[in-house]
XYZ file of C-alpha atoms in Angstrom:
629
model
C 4.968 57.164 -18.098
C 6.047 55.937 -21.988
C 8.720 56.848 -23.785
C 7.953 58.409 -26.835
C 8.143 56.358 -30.001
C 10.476 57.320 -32.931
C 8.646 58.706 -35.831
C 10.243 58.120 -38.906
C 11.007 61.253 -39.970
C 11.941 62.961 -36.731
C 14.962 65.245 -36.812
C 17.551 65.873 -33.861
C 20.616 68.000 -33.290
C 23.110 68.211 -35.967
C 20.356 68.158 -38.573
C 20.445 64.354 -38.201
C 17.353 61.836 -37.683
C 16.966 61.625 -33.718
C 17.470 57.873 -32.051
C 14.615 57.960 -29.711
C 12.286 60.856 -29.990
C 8.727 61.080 -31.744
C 4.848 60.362 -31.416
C 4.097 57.598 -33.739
C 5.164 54.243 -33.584
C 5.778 51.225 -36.216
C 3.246 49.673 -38.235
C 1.973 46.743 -36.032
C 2.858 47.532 -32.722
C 0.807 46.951 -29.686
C 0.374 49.922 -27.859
C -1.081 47.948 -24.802
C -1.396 44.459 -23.437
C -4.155 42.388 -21.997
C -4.695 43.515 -17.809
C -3.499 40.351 -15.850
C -7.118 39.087 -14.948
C -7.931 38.280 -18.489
C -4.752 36.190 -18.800
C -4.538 33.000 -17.382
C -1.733 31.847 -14.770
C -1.653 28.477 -16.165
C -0.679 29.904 -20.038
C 1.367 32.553 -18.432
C 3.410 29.944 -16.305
C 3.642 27.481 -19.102
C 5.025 30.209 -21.467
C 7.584 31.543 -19.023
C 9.037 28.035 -18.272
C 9.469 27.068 -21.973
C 13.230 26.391 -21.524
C 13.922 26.881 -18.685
C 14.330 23.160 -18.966
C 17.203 23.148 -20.672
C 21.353 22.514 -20.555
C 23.455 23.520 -18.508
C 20.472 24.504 -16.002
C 18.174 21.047 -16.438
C 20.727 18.847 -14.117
C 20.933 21.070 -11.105
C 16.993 22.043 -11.102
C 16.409 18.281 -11.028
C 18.678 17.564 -8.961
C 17.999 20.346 -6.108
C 14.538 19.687 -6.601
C 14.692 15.787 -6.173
C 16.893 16.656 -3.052
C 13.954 18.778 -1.533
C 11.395 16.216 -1.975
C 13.444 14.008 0.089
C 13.931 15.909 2.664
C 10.202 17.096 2.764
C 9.189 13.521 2.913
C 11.791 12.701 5.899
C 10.370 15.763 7.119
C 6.826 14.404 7.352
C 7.943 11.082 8.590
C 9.426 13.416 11.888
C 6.362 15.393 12.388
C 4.371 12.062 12.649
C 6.567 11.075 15.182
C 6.670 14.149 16.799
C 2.664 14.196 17.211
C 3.036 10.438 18.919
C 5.711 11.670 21.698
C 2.986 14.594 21.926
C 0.391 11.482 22.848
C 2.738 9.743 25.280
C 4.253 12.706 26.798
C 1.315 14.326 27.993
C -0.146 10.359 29.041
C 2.498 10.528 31.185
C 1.869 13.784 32.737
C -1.589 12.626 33.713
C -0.505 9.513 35.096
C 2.157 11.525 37.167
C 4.833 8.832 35.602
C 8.025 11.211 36.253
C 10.263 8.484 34.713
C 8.116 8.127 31.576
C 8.189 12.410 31.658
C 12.295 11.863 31.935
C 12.238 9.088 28.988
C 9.944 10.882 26.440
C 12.057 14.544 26.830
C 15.440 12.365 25.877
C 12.987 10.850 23.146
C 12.073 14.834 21.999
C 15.342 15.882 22.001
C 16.397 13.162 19.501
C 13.245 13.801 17.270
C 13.955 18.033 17.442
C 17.822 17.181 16.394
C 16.783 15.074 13.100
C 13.840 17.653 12.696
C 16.108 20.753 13.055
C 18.834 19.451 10.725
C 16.064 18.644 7.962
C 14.825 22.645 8.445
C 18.205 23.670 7.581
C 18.922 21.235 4.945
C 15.355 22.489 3.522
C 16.334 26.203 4.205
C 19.895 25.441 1.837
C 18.299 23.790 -0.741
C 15.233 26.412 -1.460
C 17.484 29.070 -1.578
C 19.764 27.514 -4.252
C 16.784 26.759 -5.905
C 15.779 29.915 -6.515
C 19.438 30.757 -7.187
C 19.032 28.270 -10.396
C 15.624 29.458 -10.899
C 16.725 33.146 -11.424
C 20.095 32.086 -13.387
C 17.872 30.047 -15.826
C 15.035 32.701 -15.794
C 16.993 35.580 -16.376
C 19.800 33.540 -19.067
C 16.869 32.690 -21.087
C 15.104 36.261 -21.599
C 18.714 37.874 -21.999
C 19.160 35.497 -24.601
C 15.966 36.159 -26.262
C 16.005 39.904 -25.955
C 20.171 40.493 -27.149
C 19.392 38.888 -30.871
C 19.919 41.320 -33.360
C 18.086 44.323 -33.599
C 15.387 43.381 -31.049
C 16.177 45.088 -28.559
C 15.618 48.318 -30.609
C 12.385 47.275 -32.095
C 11.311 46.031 -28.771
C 11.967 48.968 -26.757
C 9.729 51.478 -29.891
C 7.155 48.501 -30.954
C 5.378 47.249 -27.493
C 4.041 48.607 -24.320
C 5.480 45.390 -22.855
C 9.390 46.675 -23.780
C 8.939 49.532 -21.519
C 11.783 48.884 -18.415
C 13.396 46.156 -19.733
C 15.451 45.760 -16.924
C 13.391 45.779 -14.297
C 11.371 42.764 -15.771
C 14.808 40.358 -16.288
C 16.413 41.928 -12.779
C 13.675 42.809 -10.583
C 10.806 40.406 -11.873
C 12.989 37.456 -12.627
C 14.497 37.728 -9.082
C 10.884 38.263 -7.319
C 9.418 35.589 -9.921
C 12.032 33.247 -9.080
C 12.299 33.895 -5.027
C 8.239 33.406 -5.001
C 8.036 30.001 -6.962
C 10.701 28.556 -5.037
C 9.356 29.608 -1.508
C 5.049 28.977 -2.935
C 6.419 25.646 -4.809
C 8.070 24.229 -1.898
C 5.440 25.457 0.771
C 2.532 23.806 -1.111
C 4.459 20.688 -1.454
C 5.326 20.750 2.665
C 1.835 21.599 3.165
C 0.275 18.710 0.792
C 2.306 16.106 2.278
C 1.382 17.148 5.771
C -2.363 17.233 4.813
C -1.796 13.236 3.121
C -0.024 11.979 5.959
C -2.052 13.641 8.815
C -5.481 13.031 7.295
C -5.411 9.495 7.896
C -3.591 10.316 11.564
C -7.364 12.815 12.003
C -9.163 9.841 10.757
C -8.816 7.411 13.137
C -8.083 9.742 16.342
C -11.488 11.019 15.493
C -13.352 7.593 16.237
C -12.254 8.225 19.680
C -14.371 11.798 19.694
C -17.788 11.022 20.561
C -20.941 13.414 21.938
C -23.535 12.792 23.310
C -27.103 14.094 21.159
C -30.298 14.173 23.115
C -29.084 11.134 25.179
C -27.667 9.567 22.319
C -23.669 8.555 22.056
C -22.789 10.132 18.669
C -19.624 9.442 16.595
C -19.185 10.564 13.109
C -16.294 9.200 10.926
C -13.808 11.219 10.079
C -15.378 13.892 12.488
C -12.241 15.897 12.955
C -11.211 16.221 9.410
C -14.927 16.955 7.982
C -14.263 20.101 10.746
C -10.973 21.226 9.334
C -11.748 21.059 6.081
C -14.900 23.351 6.697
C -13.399 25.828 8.346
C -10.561 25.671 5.723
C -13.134 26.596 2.899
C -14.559 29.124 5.076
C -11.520 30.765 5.323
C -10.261 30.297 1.765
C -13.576 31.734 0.215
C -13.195 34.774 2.398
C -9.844 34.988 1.594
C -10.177 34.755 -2.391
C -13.312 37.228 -1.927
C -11.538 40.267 0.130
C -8.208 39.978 -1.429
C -8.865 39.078 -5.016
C -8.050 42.582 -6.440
C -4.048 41.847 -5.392
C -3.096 40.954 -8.233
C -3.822 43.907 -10.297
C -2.612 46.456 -7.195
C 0.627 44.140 -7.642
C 1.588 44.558 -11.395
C -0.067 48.195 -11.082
C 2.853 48.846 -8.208
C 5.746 46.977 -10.335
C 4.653 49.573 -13.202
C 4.791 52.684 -11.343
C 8.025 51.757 -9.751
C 10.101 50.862 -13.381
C 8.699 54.255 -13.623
C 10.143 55.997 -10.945
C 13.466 54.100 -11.305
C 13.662 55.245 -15.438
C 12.882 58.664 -14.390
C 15.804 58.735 -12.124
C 18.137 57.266 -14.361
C 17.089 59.477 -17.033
C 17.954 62.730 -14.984
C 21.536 61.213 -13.798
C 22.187 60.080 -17.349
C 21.496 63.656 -18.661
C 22.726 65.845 -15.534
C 24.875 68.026 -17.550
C 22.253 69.013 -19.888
C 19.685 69.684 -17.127
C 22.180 71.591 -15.534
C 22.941 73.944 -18.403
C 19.536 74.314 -18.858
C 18.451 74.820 -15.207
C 15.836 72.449 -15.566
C 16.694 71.181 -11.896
C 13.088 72.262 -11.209
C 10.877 70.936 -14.196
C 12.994 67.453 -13.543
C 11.571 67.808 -9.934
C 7.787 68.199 -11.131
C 8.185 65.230 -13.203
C 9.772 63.409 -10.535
C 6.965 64.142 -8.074
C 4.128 63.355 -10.423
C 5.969 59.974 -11.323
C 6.453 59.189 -7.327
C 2.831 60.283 -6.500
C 1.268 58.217 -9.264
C 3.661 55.025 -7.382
C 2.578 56.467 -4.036
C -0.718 56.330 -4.956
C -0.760 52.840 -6.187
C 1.587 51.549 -3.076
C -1.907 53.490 -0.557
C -4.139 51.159 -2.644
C -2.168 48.266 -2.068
C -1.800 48.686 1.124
C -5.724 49.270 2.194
C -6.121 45.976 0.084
C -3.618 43.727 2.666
C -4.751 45.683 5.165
C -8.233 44.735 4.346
C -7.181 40.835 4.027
C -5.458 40.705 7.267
C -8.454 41.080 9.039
C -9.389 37.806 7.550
C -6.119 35.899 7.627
C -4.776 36.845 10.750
C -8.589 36.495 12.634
C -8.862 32.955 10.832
C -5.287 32.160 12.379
C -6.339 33.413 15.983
C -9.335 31.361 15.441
C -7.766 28.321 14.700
C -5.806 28.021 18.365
C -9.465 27.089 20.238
C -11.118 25.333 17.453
C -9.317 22.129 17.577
C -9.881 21.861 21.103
C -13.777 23.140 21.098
C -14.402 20.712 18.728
C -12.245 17.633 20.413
C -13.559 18.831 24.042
C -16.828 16.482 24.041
C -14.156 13.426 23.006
C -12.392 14.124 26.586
C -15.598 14.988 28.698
C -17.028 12.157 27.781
C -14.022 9.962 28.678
C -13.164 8.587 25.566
C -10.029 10.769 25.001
C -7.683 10.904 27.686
C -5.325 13.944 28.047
C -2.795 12.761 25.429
C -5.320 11.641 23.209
C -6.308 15.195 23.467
C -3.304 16.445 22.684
C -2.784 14.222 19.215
C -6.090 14.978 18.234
C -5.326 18.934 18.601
C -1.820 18.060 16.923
C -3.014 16.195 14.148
C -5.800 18.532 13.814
C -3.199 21.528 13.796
C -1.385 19.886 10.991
C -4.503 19.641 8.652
C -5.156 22.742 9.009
C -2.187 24.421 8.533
C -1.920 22.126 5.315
C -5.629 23.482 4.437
C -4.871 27.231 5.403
C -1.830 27.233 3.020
C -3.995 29.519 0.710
C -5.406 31.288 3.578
C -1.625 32.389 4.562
C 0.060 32.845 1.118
C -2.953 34.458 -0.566
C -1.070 37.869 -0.576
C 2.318 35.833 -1.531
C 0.347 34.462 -4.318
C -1.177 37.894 -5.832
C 2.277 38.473 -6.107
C 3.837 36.090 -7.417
C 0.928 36.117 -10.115
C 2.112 39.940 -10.860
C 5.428 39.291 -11.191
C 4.413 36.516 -13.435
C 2.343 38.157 -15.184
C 4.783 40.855 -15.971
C 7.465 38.036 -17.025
C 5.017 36.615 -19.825
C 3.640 40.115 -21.572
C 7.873 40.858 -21.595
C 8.203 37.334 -22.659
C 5.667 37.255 -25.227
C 6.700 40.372 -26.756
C 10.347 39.218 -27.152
C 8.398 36.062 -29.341
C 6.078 38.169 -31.151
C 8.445 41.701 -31.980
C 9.928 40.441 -35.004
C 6.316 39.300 -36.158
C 4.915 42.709 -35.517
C 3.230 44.262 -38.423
C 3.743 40.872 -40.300
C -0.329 41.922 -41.821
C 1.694 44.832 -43.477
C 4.231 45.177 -46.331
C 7.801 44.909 -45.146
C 11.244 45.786 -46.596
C 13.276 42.868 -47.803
C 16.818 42.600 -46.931
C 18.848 40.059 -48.647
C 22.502 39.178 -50.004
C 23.341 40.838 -52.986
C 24.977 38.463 -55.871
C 27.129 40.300 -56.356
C 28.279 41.471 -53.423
C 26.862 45.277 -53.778
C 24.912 47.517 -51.918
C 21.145 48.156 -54.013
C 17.831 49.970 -53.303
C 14.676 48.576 -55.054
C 12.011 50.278 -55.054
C 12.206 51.080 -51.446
C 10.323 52.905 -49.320
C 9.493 53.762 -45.594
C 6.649 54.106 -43.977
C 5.269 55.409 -40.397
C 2.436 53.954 -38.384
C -0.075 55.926 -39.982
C 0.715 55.043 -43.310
C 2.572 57.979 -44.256
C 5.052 57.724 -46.499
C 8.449 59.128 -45.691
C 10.633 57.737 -48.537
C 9.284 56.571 -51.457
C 10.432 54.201 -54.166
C 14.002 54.903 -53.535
C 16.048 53.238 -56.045
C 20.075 53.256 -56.418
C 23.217 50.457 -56.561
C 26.403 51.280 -54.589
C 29.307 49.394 -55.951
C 32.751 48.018 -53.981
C 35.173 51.158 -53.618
C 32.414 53.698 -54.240
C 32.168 56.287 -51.548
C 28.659 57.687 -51.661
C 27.219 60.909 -49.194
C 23.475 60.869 -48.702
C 21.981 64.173 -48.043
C 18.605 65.800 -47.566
C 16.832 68.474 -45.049
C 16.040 67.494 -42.182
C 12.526 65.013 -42.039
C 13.438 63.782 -45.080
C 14.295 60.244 -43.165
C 17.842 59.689 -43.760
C 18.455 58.020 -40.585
C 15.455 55.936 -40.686
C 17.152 54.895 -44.162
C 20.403 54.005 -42.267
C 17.811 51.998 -39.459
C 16.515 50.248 -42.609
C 20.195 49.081 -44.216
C 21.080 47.943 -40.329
C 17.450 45.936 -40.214
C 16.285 47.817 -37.375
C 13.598 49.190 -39.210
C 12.030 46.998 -41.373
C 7.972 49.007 -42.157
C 7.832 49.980 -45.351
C 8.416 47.910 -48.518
C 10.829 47.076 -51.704
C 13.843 45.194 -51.171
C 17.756 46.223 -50.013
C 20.058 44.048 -51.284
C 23.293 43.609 -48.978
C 26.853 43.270 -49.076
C 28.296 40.201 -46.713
C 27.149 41.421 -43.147
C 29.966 40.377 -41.544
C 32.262 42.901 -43.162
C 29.820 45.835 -42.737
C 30.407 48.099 -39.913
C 27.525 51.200 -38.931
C 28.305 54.275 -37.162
C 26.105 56.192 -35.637
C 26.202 60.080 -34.514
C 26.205 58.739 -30.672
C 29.008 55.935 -30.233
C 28.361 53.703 -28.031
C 30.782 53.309 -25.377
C 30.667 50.103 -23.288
C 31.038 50.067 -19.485
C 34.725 49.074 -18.503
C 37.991 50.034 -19.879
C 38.761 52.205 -22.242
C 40.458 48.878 -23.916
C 36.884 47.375 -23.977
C 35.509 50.653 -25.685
C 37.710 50.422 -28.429
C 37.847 46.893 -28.980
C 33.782 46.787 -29.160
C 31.953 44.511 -29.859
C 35.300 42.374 -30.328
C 36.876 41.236 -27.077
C 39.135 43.576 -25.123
C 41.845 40.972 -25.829
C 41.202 41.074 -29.674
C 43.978 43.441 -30.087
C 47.031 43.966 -28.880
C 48.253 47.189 -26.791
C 50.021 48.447 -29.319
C 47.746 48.085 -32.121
C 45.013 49.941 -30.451
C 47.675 52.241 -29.028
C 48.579 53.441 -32.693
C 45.060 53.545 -33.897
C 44.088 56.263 -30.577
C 47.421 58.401 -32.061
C 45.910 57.897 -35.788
C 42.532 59.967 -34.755
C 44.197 62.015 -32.207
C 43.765 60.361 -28.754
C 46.654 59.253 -28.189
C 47.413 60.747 -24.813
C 44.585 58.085 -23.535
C 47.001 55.221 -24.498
C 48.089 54.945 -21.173
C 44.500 54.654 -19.750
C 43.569 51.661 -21.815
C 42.900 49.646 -18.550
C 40.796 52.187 -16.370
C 37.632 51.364 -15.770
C 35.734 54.476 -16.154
C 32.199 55.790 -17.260
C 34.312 56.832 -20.747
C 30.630 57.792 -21.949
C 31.175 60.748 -19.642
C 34.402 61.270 -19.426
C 35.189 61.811 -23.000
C 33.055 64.581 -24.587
C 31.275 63.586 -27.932
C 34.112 64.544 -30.155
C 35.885 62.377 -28.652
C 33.631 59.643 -28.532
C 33.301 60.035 -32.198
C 37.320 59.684 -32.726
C 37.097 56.600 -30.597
C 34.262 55.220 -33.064
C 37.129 55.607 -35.808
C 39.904 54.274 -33.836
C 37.692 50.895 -34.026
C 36.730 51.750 -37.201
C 40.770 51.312 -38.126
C 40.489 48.437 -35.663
C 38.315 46.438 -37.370
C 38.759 47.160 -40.870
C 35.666 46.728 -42.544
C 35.033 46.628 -46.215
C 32.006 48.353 -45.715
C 31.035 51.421 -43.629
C 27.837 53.104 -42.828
C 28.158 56.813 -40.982
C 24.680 58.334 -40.191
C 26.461 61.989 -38.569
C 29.299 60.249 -37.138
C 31.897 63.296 -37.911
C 28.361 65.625 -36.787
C 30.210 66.604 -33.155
C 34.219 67.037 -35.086
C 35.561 70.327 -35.955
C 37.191 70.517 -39.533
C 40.562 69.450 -39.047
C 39.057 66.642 -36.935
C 36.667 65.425 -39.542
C 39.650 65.685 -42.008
C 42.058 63.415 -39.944
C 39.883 60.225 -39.243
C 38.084 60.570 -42.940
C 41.380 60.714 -44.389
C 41.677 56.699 -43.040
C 39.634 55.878 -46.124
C 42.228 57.548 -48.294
C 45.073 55.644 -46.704
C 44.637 52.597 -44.292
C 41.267 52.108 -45.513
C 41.568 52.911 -48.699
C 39.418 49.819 -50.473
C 36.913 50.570 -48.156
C 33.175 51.370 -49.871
C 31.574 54.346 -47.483
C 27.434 55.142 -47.169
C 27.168 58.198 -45.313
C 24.648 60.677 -44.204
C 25.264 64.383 -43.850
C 24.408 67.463 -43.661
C 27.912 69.096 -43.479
C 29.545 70.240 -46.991
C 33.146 69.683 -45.598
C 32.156 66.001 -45.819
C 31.461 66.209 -49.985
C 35.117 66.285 -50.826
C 35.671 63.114 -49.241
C 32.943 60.865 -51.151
C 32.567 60.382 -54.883
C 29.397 61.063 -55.653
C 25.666 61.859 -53.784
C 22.323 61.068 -53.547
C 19.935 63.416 -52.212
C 16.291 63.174 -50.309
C 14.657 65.285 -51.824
C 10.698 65.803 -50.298
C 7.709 66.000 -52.466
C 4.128 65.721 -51.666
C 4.186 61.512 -51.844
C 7.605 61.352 -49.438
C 10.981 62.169 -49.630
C 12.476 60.519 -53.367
C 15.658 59.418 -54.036
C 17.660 61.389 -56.465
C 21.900 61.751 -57.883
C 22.746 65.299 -57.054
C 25.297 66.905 -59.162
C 28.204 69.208 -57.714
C 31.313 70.795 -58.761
C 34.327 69.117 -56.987
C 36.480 71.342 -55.770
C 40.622 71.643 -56.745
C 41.656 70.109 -53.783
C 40.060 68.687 -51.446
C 40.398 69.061 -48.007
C 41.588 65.639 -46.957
C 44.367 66.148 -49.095
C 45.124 69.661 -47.696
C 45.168 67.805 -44.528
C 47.749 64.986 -45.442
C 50.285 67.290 -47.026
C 50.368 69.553 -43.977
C 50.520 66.207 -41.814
C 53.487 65.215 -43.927
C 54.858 68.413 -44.067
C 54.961 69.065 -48.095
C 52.265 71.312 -47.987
């Protein structure tokens, strides 16, 4: 399940361009991405920890990771320890030494209370390990994927910007969790298998058998055994479960899915409820949690399958030891404890050898969640680069400090041309309406001044960007106060209470002064209206010198629209306005207008004359808001 991709020329409510509706998609983009077994883990991991590296999250990751080591090592250094007691304990059972017995359970006790304290000082430290690992991991993509204008791109330009939150909450946290517990568990297991290989070694000159008469040792007997049936088990392992992988990042897919799916329905409740479209919303619902129930059955007959192999190779592995040290102690040459270090030391090869066996399904998914983290990743490298084969507009400063269209047109995935060779200066102070029927692309035009859509060519020449402000027909209201809201994207302590309190009378809100520090979901508290008043309020905030409006009066009755465009007549009144309309009220209150007008090549650019009226309505508005009219 995709969300569509905004066409160009799309049209919405209000006669205005739609935000995120359509069938094509940008010049460039990648509709797909490679499947995870054609990508290697290697290139993938290398790509994802590019910076992770780096300040302020370098000195704690080296120094939590430095602290593990050490306490893996002391670790080791126990467990070798712990296999001699295992010698002399059982030495002295079989002599019947019940003083020795006494001595070596005091001895135990001491070598448990160092071992147990290491566990837990190896349980802390992996944990806040993968608490760094996840800050870092999920810092980094935020701060690749909040840069101007990607996001948007992202989210219509790549298969891989699908569910962006799932891959920097879910997928950084399961990424992170896995490589901490995998990392850590391979190093544990690798120092085992260095330190108790040499232990094997030499216990196994002491197992001996007895060939056709013949007394038989081999060197390194014991070890050559583990390390056989390691490989047995590993190849089986790699063979039966080798498909995890894909089952993994399949699974990860279908649940982003579900989990936009639901959003989207509690999001848009209040239309689905006017609607009655309780039921359709059900029927996609289902199909979306069938197609993840589906892949969650597959998954599960694939473990399934693979514990046949990794839990029979770990039942397995509690006789072999023995069966293969047994001829050692029949013959004589091992005595009971010997026995007992052999099987220890034999135990601890193997469970360093069997890592794999264990963590095979731990490692499938890791690899998923990695590769999900890298296509994401990649994508947030290569979005700004996407159609970089085809022409793209130009945006630059303007010498002069003005707005200008050269030769500039807009194009669609398929080459189609939507606005062609649009051409037209907008001066300081001017106030200039942009109108056209709908399809034409007037918001795609507003996309292209804001640099959010840059496929098509010419150049657009740009006031400072600093001092530009764009409105859209959908504010968007921040989660938090109602403070926050207005303040956005400035602090909520930008302003004082009073200042913002005066600017919510100025458009007509002012009986939500007092609610300025509630934290509410304003997006659905307020209705659109009075989201768009809000926008204003900021607007007068702020103070631009220049301001964009693509439909941002569309949802305001008349004496609405009146009272926050009158701002540019009085508190604003050296501001320079670009706007994009369909409504006639709106003409009295610009200067001039340009027109989309569509012809055969795409919709041109063009100065449409009108009669201005006596009076206009803004100033009908003032006097009877002064009371002289």
């Amino acid at each position: 399940m995709r969300p569509r991709v905004p066409h160009a020329a799309d049209t919405g409510g209000g006669g205005g361009d739609v935000h995120v509706a359509g069938v094509a998609e940008p010049p460039g983009a990648r509709t797909a991405v490679e499947p995870p077994e054609k990508r290697t883990a290697l290139e993938d991991l290398r790509q994802v920890c590019a910076g992770l590296a780096r300040p302020p999250f370098r000195r704690p990751l080296a120094l939590l990771s430095s602290a593990i080591v050490v306490v893996l090592i002391a670790n080791m250094v126990g467990q070798v320890y712990l296999n001699r007691w295992n010698g002399a304990f059982f030495d002295a059972i079989e002599n019947k030494d019940m003083a020795e017995v006494g001595h070596q359970l005091v001895v135990f006790a001491g070598i448990v209370a160092i071992l147990l304290a290491l566990v837990v000082s190896q349980t802390w430290l992996q944990e806040f390990i993968k608490l760094r690992l996840r800050e870092a991991l999920t810092h980094r993509l935020l701060d690749d994927w909040l840069v101007q204008g990607r996001a948007y791109r992202l989210g219509i330009s790549a298969e891989a910007g699908v569910n962006p939150d799932q891959r920097m909450q879910e997928d950084a946290r399961h990424f992170s969790e896995l490589s901490a517990e995998l990392a850590i568990g391979f190093l544990h297991h690798a120092l085992l298998l260095v330190t108790f290989v040499s232990v094997l070694w030499g216990l196994s000159r002491d197992v001996s058998f007895t060939v056709f008469g013949m007394m038989v040792a081999i060197p390194g007997y014991m070890v050559w055994c583990a390390i056989a049936y390691a490989a047995l088990g590993s190849i089986l392992t790699w063979l039966v479960g080798r498909r995890l992988v894909a089952l993994n990042s399949e699974r990860y897919a279908r649940e982003a899915d579900l989990r936009f799916g639901l959003v989207r329905v509690s999001e848009r409740a209040e239309a689905i409820a006017l609607y009655g479209g309780e039921g359709d919303e059900r029927r996609i619902i289902n199909r979306v949690l069938d197609d993840l129930l589906m892949a969650v059955r597959r998954l599960a007959f694939a473990l399934a399958r693979l514990t046949w192999i990794t839990s029979g190779y770990g039942w397995i592995a509690i006789v072999v030891p023995v069966v293969v040290a047994l001829p050692g102690y029949i013959q004589g040459t091992l005595s009971l404890g010997g026995l007992m270090m052999v099987v220890g030391a034999f135990n601890q090869v193997q469970a360093a050898l069997r890592w794999f066996v264990d963590n095979y399904a731990k490692i499938a998914d890791w690899r998923a969640a990695l590769y999900r983290i890298a296509v994401f990743d990649a994508a947030l490298q290569d979005v700004d680069d996407m159609g970089e084969d085809a022409e793209q507009i130009v945006l630059a400063d303007h010498p002069a400090g003005h707005l200008a269209f050269e030769n500039v047109s807009v194009i669609t995935a398929d080459g189609k041309v939507v606005i062609e060779e649009a051409t037209a200066e907008v001066k300081p102070g001017e106030r200039i309406l942009i109108v056209g029927e709908s399809g034409t692309g007037k918001s795609t035009l507003f996309r292209a001044m804001a640099g959010l859509w840059p496929w098509g060519s010419g150049r657009i020449l740009m006031p400072p960007r600093e001092r530009m402000m764009f409105m859209p027909q959908y504010p968007y209201m921040p989660l938090g106060s109602l403070r926050a809201a207005a303040c956005y994207p400035d602090a909520p302590d930008a302003y004082g209470t009073a200042e913002i309190a005066a600017a919510l009378e100025r458009v007509g809100l002012g009986e939500f002064a007092p609610a300025l520090d509630r934290e509410e979901r304003w997006d659905r508290l307020m209705s659109l209206g009075q989201q768009q008043r809000l926008a204003f309020a900021r607007l007068l905030l702020h103070r631009p010198d220049w301001v964009f409006l693509d439909e941002a009066t569309g949802a305001l009755d008349v004496e609405n629209q009146a009272r926050v465009m009158s701002m540019f007549a009085e508190e604003l009144a050296g501001t320079t306005i670009v706007s994009i309309a369909h409504r006639q009220s709106l003409e009295p209150f610009h200067g001039r207008a340009l027109q989309l007008v569509a012809t055969d090549e795409g919709a041109r650019l063009r100065r449409r004359g009108r009669a201005k009226p006596e009076r206009p309505a803004w100033v009908g508005w003032l006097m009877r808001r002064r009371g002289t009219g």
